[in-house]
């Protein structure tokens, strides 16, 4: 199947990370997120080992924890020696709650509140990735009030359209993120940062987009960023010690997505960075990359139980499930592709084309369109949506007061609950 951790037994039972999906669903109920701990760790090691080999031991991948943020994921990142990106006080709290070493954390976001900044500094945040001048001043002021020197990187927009979905492209000049190199604002904020008494500027960050399948955008981003680094040295005498190239390679949501060798791609980027640094007479800065989805996406799947099956002759077929846009809003948001399969059998000879839809009162509540399902599928059958480990739980909601699903982790010792299932009472707990 689309990832090696998904297999079927001879009689058609779906297995994920070595566990029987139907058995787990019996045990924990439906709908359910299942995550494969070994796969998460493997994905971390792919980045960590390749970056250490290609860039040297100081290079570190930062897991962009917005992709899936809950306590156990930060424990795993800690054990794997990863850094993390966080973007809110909520993610910071979750990481801090399990003792994540905050010197390896980077605080992102285009609009950090004063409260976020104060909480981050008080937690010992390794770096703030500063989006704009107002924020720079706020961090300087809040660090100053605590008599601290806060390390920062500045987020720059290199002006690259990564030819990916518009909603997940962030490197163009007109983006809401960062300061544009092209307009001179990047130089302006660098000059300003160097005057801030309570900040230590270590270098720059850029993020050119997500779900990219080759290194072309990284090579172009690195080229633009390193020229900027050289320009800041020449103009301002500023020595960049750290360069963050952003996240993350693509993942296979369907058989049509390419297979990517992440290690080989990292080596290719490293070779380009090193030769360009030599040409520009720069010491190679410490390199950061920020994979999110490629750490967790293929380590997750979602199991649903089929409810209503509606056949509208001459029009369309609908298979409704006991979840939907509340646990996976990505089709509704971006039209994201997913692979949907039966849990207890392979596709039979006789299939029907259908839309797999959720239970919410919203016609956009669609998990996937043009799915082939067994023609005789009916109420009670379990189906699985693959590659849901990234941006599903993280983007889930309680729309229609639907309780969120639990996350069950599987590893070689068995299975355990990483996030418990919400109850209707949980959903109403803050109502007065
Ligand atoms: C979202 C994001 C990432 C991670 O992107 P993925 O596609 O999940 O790898 C990394 N860095 C920044 C700044 C981001 O906003």
Short mmCIF file of C-alpha atoms and ligand atoms in Angstrom, two decimals:
data_model
loop_
_atom_site.label_atom_id
_atom_site.label_comp_id
_atom_site.label_asym_id
_atom_site.label_seq_id
_atom_site.Cartn_x
_atom_site.Cartn_y
_atom_site.Cartn_z
CA UNK A 1 0.00 0.00 0.00
CA UNK A 2 1.01 3.64 0.12
CA UNK A 3 3.28 3.14 3.13
CA UNK A 4 5.17 0.05 4.30
CA UNK A 5 3.49 0.07 7.73
CA UNK A 6 0.11 -0.78 6.14
CA UNK A 7 -0.45 -4.42 5.21
CA UNK A 8 -3.22 -6.97 4.85
CA UNK A 9 -3.40 -10.50 6.14
CA UNK A 10 -4.24 -13.32 3.73
CA UNK A 11 -7.93 -13.05 4.65
CA UNK A 12 -7.98 -9.31 3.98
CA UNK A 13 -7.68 -7.83 7.49
CA UNK A 14 -6.00 -4.43 7.53
CA UNK A 15 -2.92 -4.15 9.72
CA UNK A 16 -1.23 -0.90 10.71
CA UNK A 17 2.12 -0.69 12.46
CA UNK A 18 1.82 -4.41 13.18
CA UNK A 19 -1.63 -4.14 14.81
CA UNK A 20 -4.99 -5.44 13.61
CA UNK A 21 -7.11 -2.37 12.87
CA UNK A 22 -10.47 -4.10 13.42
CA UNK A 23 -9.35 -5.52 16.77
CA UNK A 24 -8.16 -2.10 17.94
CA UNK A 25 -11.48 -0.58 16.87
CA UNK A 26 -13.34 -3.22 18.90
CA UNK A 27 -11.20 -2.37 21.90
CA UNK A 28 -11.26 1.45 21.71
CA UNK A 29 -14.43 2.17 19.77
CA UNK A 30 -15.20 4.04 16.54
CA UNK A 31 -14.26 6.49 15.17
CA UNK A 32 -10.63 6.31 16.12
CA UNK A 33 -7.22 7.71 15.24
CA UNK A 34 -4.46 5.10 15.31
CA UNK A 35 -0.80 6.15 15.29
CA UNK A 36 2.26 3.98 14.68
CA UNK A 37 4.96 4.96 17.16
CA UNK A 38 7.74 3.12 15.32
CA UNK A 39 6.93 4.98 12.12
CA UNK A 40 7.07 8.36 13.89
CA UNK A 41 10.49 7.45 15.28
CA UNK A 42 11.73 6.22 11.90
CA UNK A 43 10.64 9.45 10.25
CA UNK A 44 12.50 11.46 12.91
CA UNK A 45 15.65 9.39 12.36
CA UNK A 46 15.47 9.83 8.60
CA UNK A 47 15.80 13.59 9.04
CA UNK A 48 18.10 13.51 12.04
CA UNK A 49 20.62 11.08 10.57
CA UNK A 50 20.64 12.63 7.10
CA UNK A 51 21.05 16.15 8.49
CA UNK A 52 23.86 15.09 10.84
CA UNK A 53 25.68 13.31 8.01
CA UNK A 54 25.13 16.03 5.45
CA UNK A 55 25.51 19.18 7.56
CA UNK A 56 27.40 17.99 10.64
CA UNK A 57 26.32 17.14 14.18
CA UNK A 58 24.99 20.61 15.08
CA UNK A 59 22.27 20.42 12.42
CA UNK A 60 18.90 19.61 13.90
CA UNK A 61 15.46 18.91 12.51
CA UNK A 62 12.68 20.71 14.36
CA UNK A 63 9.38 18.86 14.41
CA UNK A 64 6.69 21.39 13.42
CA UNK A 65 4.36 20.30 16.17
CA UNK A 66 1.31 22.08 14.77
CA UNK A 67 0.98 18.94 12.59
CA UNK A 68 0.01 16.89 15.66
CA UNK A 69 0.36 18.33 19.15
CA UNK A 70 -0.31 16.24 22.25
CA UNK A 71 1.80 15.23 25.22
CA UNK A 72 3.01 11.86 23.97
CA UNK A 73 4.29 13.31 20.71
CA UNK A 74 6.54 15.73 22.63
CA UNK A 75 7.81 12.81 24.76
CA UNK A 76 8.69 10.92 21.58
CA UNK A 77 10.42 14.01 20.11
CA UNK A 78 12.36 14.42 23.33
CA UNK A 79 13.49 10.76 23.23
CA UNK A 80 14.47 11.08 19.58
CA UNK A 81 16.55 14.19 20.31
CA UNK A 82 14.48 16.36 17.97
CA UNK A 83 13.89 20.08 18.33
CA UNK A 84 10.32 21.38 18.03
CA UNK A 85 8.49 24.33 16.53
CA UNK A 86 5.57 25.65 18.50
CA UNK A 87 3.16 28.37 17.45
CA UNK A 88 0.99 29.10 20.46
CA UNK A 89 0.86 29.09 24.24
CA UNK A 90 -1.23 25.93 24.02
CA UNK A 91 1.45 24.00 22.15
CA UNK A 92 4.06 25.46 24.47
CA UNK A 93 2.09 24.38 27.53
CA UNK A 94 1.73 20.84 26.15
CA UNK A 95 5.46 20.53 25.46
CA UNK A 96 6.38 22.06 28.82
CA UNK A 97 3.98 19.73 30.64
CA UNK A 98 6.12 16.72 29.68
CA UNK A 99 9.42 18.47 30.35
CA UNK A 100 10.48 19.11 26.76
CA UNK A 101 13.92 20.80 26.81
CA UNK A 102 12.90 24.32 25.80
CA UNK A 103 16.34 25.34 24.60
CA UNK A 104 15.50 23.13 21.59
CA UNK A 105 12.16 24.87 20.96
CA UNK A 106 11.41 27.59 18.41
CA UNK A 107 8.42 29.87 18.84
CA UNK A 108 6.80 30.67 15.48
CA UNK A 109 3.60 32.50 14.42
CA UNK A 110 2.96 35.74 12.58
CA UNK A 111 1.21 37.29 15.57
CA UNK A 112 2.48 36.34 19.00
CA UNK A 113 0.65 38.09 21.81
CA UNK A 114 2.51 39.74 24.69
CA UNK A 115 1.24 36.88 26.87
CA UNK A 116 2.67 34.29 24.43
CA UNK A 117 6.01 36.09 24.43
CA UNK A 118 6.19 36.37 28.22
CA UNK A 119 5.25 32.72 28.66
CA UNK A 120 7.84 31.66 26.07
CA UNK A 121 10.63 33.67 27.65
CA UNK A 122 9.71 32.39 31.12
CA UNK A 123 9.81 28.80 29.83
CA UNK A 124 13.36 29.33 28.51
CA UNK A 125 12.42 29.32 24.81
CA UNK A 126 15.51 28.56 22.72
CA UNK A 127 14.58 30.90 19.89
CA UNK A 128 11.74 33.10 18.84
CA UNK A 129 11.31 33.18 15.07
CA UNK A 130 10.36 36.81 14.69
CA UNK A 131 7.88 37.73 12.01
CA UNK A 132 7.89 41.54 12.01
CA UNK A 133 9.26 44.69 13.62
CA UNK A 134 6.40 45.21 16.10
CA UNK A 135 6.98 41.73 17.43
CA UNK A 136 10.73 42.29 17.58
CA UNK A 137 10.18 45.33 19.78
CA UNK A 138 7.71 43.46 21.97
CA UNK A 139 10.15 40.58 22.58
CA UNK A 140 12.96 43.06 23.28
CA UNK A 141 10.79 44.93 25.78
CA UNK A 142 9.46 41.81 27.54
CA UNK A 143 12.92 40.18 27.70
CA UNK A 144 14.29 43.51 28.99
CA UNK A 145 11.74 43.61 31.81
CA UNK A 146 13.12 40.23 32.88
CA UNK A 147 16.72 41.25 32.39
CA UNK A 148 17.20 38.48 29.85
CA UNK A 149 18.84 38.26 26.44
CA UNK A 150 16.52 36.32 24.11
CA UNK A 151 17.99 34.53 21.05
CA UNK A 152 15.99 35.13 17.87
CA UNK A 153 15.86 34.27 14.19
CA UNK A 154 14.13 36.59 11.72
CA UNK A 155 11.58 35.13 9.33
CA UNK A 156 12.20 36.25 5.76
CA UNK A 157 10.14 35.67 2.63
CA UNK A 158 12.48 34.72 -0.18
CA UNK A 159 9.80 35.34 -2.81
CA UNK A 160 9.30 31.80 -4.05
CA UNK A 161 6.03 30.30 -5.17
CA UNK A 162 6.57 26.60 -4.59
CA UNK A 163 3.91 25.62 -7.17
CA UNK A 164 1.85 23.92 -4.57
CA UNK A 165 -1.62 24.59 -3.20
CA UNK A 166 -2.20 28.31 -2.71
CA UNK A 167 -3.46 27.80 0.83
CA UNK A 168 -0.21 26.16 1.93
CA UNK A 169 2.23 28.43 0.07
CA UNK A 170 4.01 30.88 2.31
CA UNK A 171 7.21 31.97 0.61
CA UNK A 172 5.86 34.62 -1.77
CA UNK A 173 6.40 38.31 -1.24
CA UNK A 174 2.72 39.01 -0.57
CA UNK A 175 2.47 36.39 2.19
CA UNK A 176 1.14 37.26 5.66
CA UNK A 177 4.35 35.68 7.02
CA UNK A 178 7.76 37.29 7.47
CA UNK A 179 9.62 40.19 5.89
CA UNK A 180 10.29 40.25 2.16
CA UNK A 181 13.88 40.31 0.93
CA UNK A 182 12.82 41.85 -2.37
CA UNK A 183 11.20 44.96 -0.84
CA UNK A 184 14.12 45.79 1.46
CA UNK A 185 12.05 45.05 4.57
CA UNK A 186 14.24 42.06 5.39
CA UNK A 187 17.31 44.28 5.57
CA UNK A 188 15.40 46.87 7.56
CA UNK A 189 14.32 44.38 10.24
CA UNK A 190 17.86 42.96 10.41
CA UNK A 191 19.28 46.43 11.07
CA UNK A 192 16.62 47.00 13.69
CA UNK A 193 17.23 43.65 15.40
CA UNK A 194 20.92 44.46 15.79
CA UNK A 195 20.02 47.57 17.81
CA UNK A 196 17.81 45.66 20.29
CA UNK A 197 19.55 45.45 23.67
CA UNK A 198 17.78 42.34 24.91
CA UNK A 199 17.87 40.24 21.75
CA UNK A 200 20.62 38.10 20.28
CA UNK A 201 20.16 37.73 16.54
CA UNK A 202 21.48 34.32 15.45
CA UNK A 203 20.23 34.23 11.89
CA UNK A 204 17.30 33.78 9.55
CA UNK A 205 14.37 31.54 8.79
CA UNK A 206 12.29 30.95 5.69
CA UNK A 207 9.49 28.55 4.87
CA UNK A 208 8.59 28.16 1.24
CA UNK A 209 5.70 25.80 1.50
CA UNK A 210 4.57 22.33 2.28
CA UNK A 211 3.97 19.04 0.49
CA UNK A 212 6.93 19.46 -1.90
CA UNK A 213 8.40 16.37 -3.52
CA UNK A 214 11.84 17.48 -4.62
CA UNK A 215 14.54 19.84 -3.44
CA UNK A 216 14.08 22.48 -6.09
CA UNK A 217 12.33 24.97 -3.79
CA UNK A 218 14.88 24.38 -1.02
CA UNK A 219 17.75 24.90 -3.42
CA UNK A 220 16.23 28.17 -4.62
CA UNK A 221 15.39 29.27 -1.08
CA UNK A 222 18.89 28.41 0.17
CA UNK A 223 20.40 30.34 -2.73
CA UNK A 224 18.36 33.47 -2.01
CA UNK A 225 18.86 33.21 1.76
CA UNK A 226 22.65 32.67 1.54
CA UNK A 227 23.02 35.64 -0.78
CA UNK A 228 21.08 37.65 1.79
CA UNK A 229 23.34 36.31 4.55
CA UNK A 230 26.40 37.44 2.58
CA UNK A 231 24.81 40.82 1.92
CA UNK A 232 24.13 41.36 5.64
CA UNK A 233 27.74 40.45 6.40
CA UNK A 234 29.01 42.92 3.81
CA UNK A 235 26.62 45.75 4.69
CA UNK A 236 26.20 45.34 8.45
CA UNK A 237 29.09 43.13 9.52
CA UNK A 238 26.51 40.63 10.79
CA UNK A 239 27.65 36.99 11.01
CA UNK A 240 24.80 34.51 10.60
CA UNK A 241 25.33 31.42 12.75
CA UNK A 242 21.99 29.74 12.13
CA UNK A 243 19.85 29.28 9.02
CA UNK A 244 16.45 27.61 9.16
CA UNK A 245 15.15 26.37 5.81
CA UNK A 246 11.62 25.57 6.99
CA UNK A 247 9.47 22.48 6.47
CA UNK A 248 8.98 19.75 5.19
CA UNK A 249 8.99 17.26 2.35
CA UNK A 250 5.74 15.83 1.00
CA UNK A 251 3.97 12.65 1.98
CA UNK A 252 2.03 10.09 -0.02
CA UNK A 253 -1.67 10.56 0.48
CA UNK A 254 -2.46 8.43 -2.58
CA UNK A 255 -0.70 6.02 -4.93
CA UNK A 256 -0.38 8.92 -7.39
CA UNK A 257 1.92 10.88 -5.07
CA UNK A 258 5.60 10.28 -5.79
CA UNK A 259 7.87 8.28 -3.50
CA UNK A 260 10.54 10.57 -2.14
CA UNK A 261 13.94 9.73 -0.73
CA UNK A 262 14.23 12.36 1.99
CA UNK A 263 17.79 11.43 2.97
CA UNK A 264 19.05 11.83 -0.60
CA UNK A 265 17.26 15.15 -0.93
CA UNK A 266 18.83 16.49 2.26
CA UNK A 267 22.27 15.50 0.95
CA UNK A 268 21.53 17.37 -2.27
CA UNK A 269 20.54 20.52 -0.36
CA UNK A 270 23.64 20.21 1.83
CA UNK A 271 25.94 19.94 -1.17
CA UNK A 272 24.41 23.09 -2.66
CA UNK A 273 24.58 24.99 0.65
CA UNK A 274 28.23 24.07 1.16
CA UNK A 275 29.36 25.00 -2.32
CA UNK A 276 27.46 28.28 -2.23
CA UNK A 277 28.93 29.13 1.19
CA UNK A 278 32.39 28.45 -0.21
CA UNK A 279 31.70 30.69 -3.20
CA UNK A 280 30.39 33.48 -0.95
CA UNK A 281 33.22 32.92 1.59
CA UNK A 282 30.76 32.17 4.38
CA UNK A 283 31.16 29.71 7.23
CA UNK A 284 28.34 27.22 6.79
CA UNK A 285 25.69 28.24 9.34
CA UNK A 286 24.06 25.66 11.58
CA UNK A 287 21.14 24.37 9.51
CA UNK A 288 17.61 23.73 10.72
CA UNK A 289 14.74 22.10 8.84
CA UNK A 290 11.17 21.93 10.11
CA UNK A 291 9.33 18.81 8.98
CA UNK A 292 5.79 18.48 10.27
CA UNK A 293 3.61 16.29 8.10
CA UNK A 294 6.44 14.03 6.94
CA UNK A 295 7.08 13.09 10.59
CA UNK A 296 3.52 12.10 11.50
CA UNK A 297 1.24 11.84 8.44
CA UNK A 298 1.98 8.27 7.39
CA UNK A 299 2.14 7.28 11.04
CA UNK A 300 -1.59 7.84 11.36
CA UNK A 301 -4.88 6.52 10.07
CA UNK A 302 -8.53 7.05 10.98
CA UNK A 303 -11.10 4.29 11.37
CA UNK A 304 -14.79 4.98 10.87
CA UNK A 305 -17.96 2.93 10.94
CA UNK A 306 -20.29 3.21 7.98
CA UNK A 307 -23.82 4.42 8.72
CA UNK A 308 -26.22 5.57 6.03
CA UNK A 309 -25.47 4.40 2.48
CA UNK A 310 -27.45 6.49 0.01
CA UNK A 311 -27.68 5.61 -3.66
CA UNK A 312 -29.22 8.29 -5.88
CA UNK A 313 -29.67 6.48 -9.20
CA UNK A 314 -28.21 8.38 -12.13
CA UNK A 315 -26.53 10.85 -9.77
CA UNK A 316 -24.31 9.94 -6.91
CA UNK A 317 -23.68 7.54 -4.05
CA UNK A 318 -22.96 8.59 -0.51
CA UNK A 319 -21.35 6.53 2.23
CA UNK A 320 -21.76 8.33 5.55
CA UNK A 321 -19.44 7.68 8.46
CA UNK A 322 -19.51 8.38 12.19
CA UNK A 323 -16.94 11.20 11.92
CA UNK A 324 -16.23 13.82 9.26
CA UNK A 325 -14.97 17.39 8.94
CA UNK A 326 -14.78 17.58 12.74
CA UNK A 327 -11.92 15.06 12.80
CA UNK A 328 -10.56 15.72 9.28
CA UNK A 329 -11.40 19.14 7.82
CA UNK A 330 -8.73 18.98 5.13
CA UNK A 331 -10.97 18.06 2.20
CA UNK A 332 -13.37 20.85 3.18
CA UNK A 333 -10.46 23.30 3.52
CA UNK A 334 -8.18 22.42 0.62
CA UNK A 335 -9.76 19.55 -1.30
CA UNK A 336 -6.99 17.32 0.07
CA UNK A 337 -6.70 13.83 -1.39
CA UNK A 338 -6.84 10.75 0.80
CA UNK A 339 -6.93 7.00 0.27
CA UNK A 340 -9.97 5.27 1.75
CA UNK A 341 -10.09 1.47 2.14
CA UNK A 342 -12.30 -1.18 3.77
CA UNK A 343 -10.88 -2.49 7.06
CA UNK A 344 -11.90 -6.14 6.87
CA UNK A 345 -11.64 -7.03 3.18
CA UNK A 346 -9.88 -6.00 0.01
CA UNK A 347 -11.99 -4.32 -2.65
CA UNK A 348 -14.27 -6.96 -4.23
CA UNK A 349 -14.96 -7.28 -7.97
CA UNK A 350 -18.15 -5.28 -7.72
CA UNK A 351 -17.51 -1.76 -6.56
CA UNK A 352 -19.37 1.51 -6.47
CA UNK A 353 -18.04 5.01 -6.85
CA UNK A 354 -19.11 7.20 -3.93
CA UNK A 355 -18.45 10.23 -1.79
CA UNK A 356 -17.43 9.38 1.75
CA UNK A 357 -19.14 12.01 3.88
CA UNK A 358 -19.36 12.92 7.54
CA UNK A 359 -22.20 13.37 9.96
CA UNK A 360 -22.19 17.16 10.26
CA UNK A 361 -25.00 19.45 9.16
CA UNK A 362 -22.93 20.99 6.41
CA UNK A 363 -22.91 19.85 2.79
CA UNK A 364 -19.16 20.54 2.59
CA UNK A 365 -18.62 17.86 5.23
CA UNK A 366 -16.86 15.49 2.85
CA UNK A 367 -13.92 13.24 3.64
CA UNK A 368 -13.25 12.28 0.04
CA UNK A 369 -14.97 12.15 -3.35
CA UNK A 370 -14.69 9.51 -6.08
CA UNK A 371 -13.87 6.70 -3.72
CA UNK A 372 -14.30 3.08 -4.80
CA UNK A 373 -16.05 1.04 -2.13
CA UNK A 374 -17.56 -2.45 -2.19
CA UNK A 375 -20.95 -2.22 -3.94
CA UNK A 376 -22.56 -4.10 -1.05
CA UNK A 377 -21.10 -1.87 1.67
CA UNK A 378 -23.61 -1.25 4.44
CA UNK A 379 -24.20 0.04 7.91
CA UNK A 380 -21.72 -1.32 10.43
CA UNK A 381 -18.77 -1.97 8.11
CA UNK A 382 -15.49 -0.33 9.13
CA UNK A 383 -13.47 1.74 6.69
CA UNK A 384 -10.10 3.45 7.15
CA UNK A 385 -8.73 6.73 5.82
CA UNK A 386 -4.95 6.46 5.46
CA UNK A 387 -2.19 9.01 6.13
CA UNK A 388 -4.21 11.09 8.59
CA UNK A 389 -1.48 11.55 11.21
CA UNK A 390 -0.84 15.20 10.28
CA UNK A 391 -3.29 18.11 10.54
CA UNK A 392 -6.30 15.93 11.38
CA UNK A 393 -6.42 15.73 15.18
CA UNK A 394 -4.58 19.07 15.18
CA UNK A 395 -7.33 20.76 13.13
CA UNK A 396 -10.25 18.89 14.67
CA UNK A 397 -13.21 20.75 16.12
CA UNK A 398 -16.36 20.22 18.14
CA UNK A 399 -18.66 21.49 15.40
CA UNK A 400 -22.16 20.14 16.01
CA UNK A 401 -20.82 19.37 19.50
CA UNK A 402 -19.23 16.21 18.17
CA UNK A 403 -16.69 14.90 20.72
CA UNK A 404 -13.11 14.53 19.47
CA UNK A 405 -11.69 11.09 18.77
CA UNK A 406 -9.07 9.37 20.88
CA UNK A 407 -5.56 8.66 19.62
CA UNK A 408 -4.37 5.11 20.14
CA UNK A 409 -0.66 4.46 19.68
CA UNK A 410 0.65 1.11 18.57
CA UNK A 411 4.20 -0.12 19.09
CA UNK A 412 5.95 -3.47 19.30
CA UNK A 413 4.68 -4.00 22.84
CA UNK A 414 1.03 -3.48 21.96
CA UNK A 415 -1.25 -0.47 22.09
CA UNK A 416 -2.01 2.38 24.47
CA UNK A 417 -4.16 5.46 24.68
CA UNK A 418 -2.25 8.69 23.95
CA UNK A 419 -5.35 10.93 23.93
CA UNK A 420 -8.61 9.71 25.41
CA UNK A 421 -11.97 10.03 23.70
CA UNK A 422 -13.98 13.15 24.53
CA UNK A 423 -17.45 12.71 25.94
CA UNK A 424 -20.47 14.96 25.37
CA UNK A 425 -19.88 16.18 28.94
CA UNK A 426 -16.31 17.16 28.02
CA UNK A 427 -17.65 19.19 25.14
CA UNK A 428 -20.01 21.10 27.44
CA UNK A 429 -17.58 21.43 30.33
CA UNK A 430 -16.90 25.17 29.95
CA UNK A 431 -20.53 26.20 29.54
CA UNK A 432 -21.85 28.09 32.55
C1 LIG B 1 3.66 24.38 8.76
C2 LIG B 1 5.07 24.74 8.90
C3 LIG B 1 6.05 23.76 8.85
C4 LIG B 1 5.74 22.32 8.57
O1 LIG B 1 5.26 22.08 7.30
P1 LIG B 1 4.98 20.58 6.87
O2 LIG B 1 4.41 20.64 5.50
O3 LIG B 1 4.01 20.02 7.84
O4 LIG B 1 6.28 19.84 6.92
C5 LIG B 1 7.35 24.13 9.06
N1 LIG B 1 7.70 25.42 9.30
C6 LIG B 1 6.79 26.40 9.37
C7 LIG B 1 7.21 27.77 9.65
C8 LIG B 1 5.44 26.10 9.16
O5 LIG B 1 4.53 27.08 9.21
#
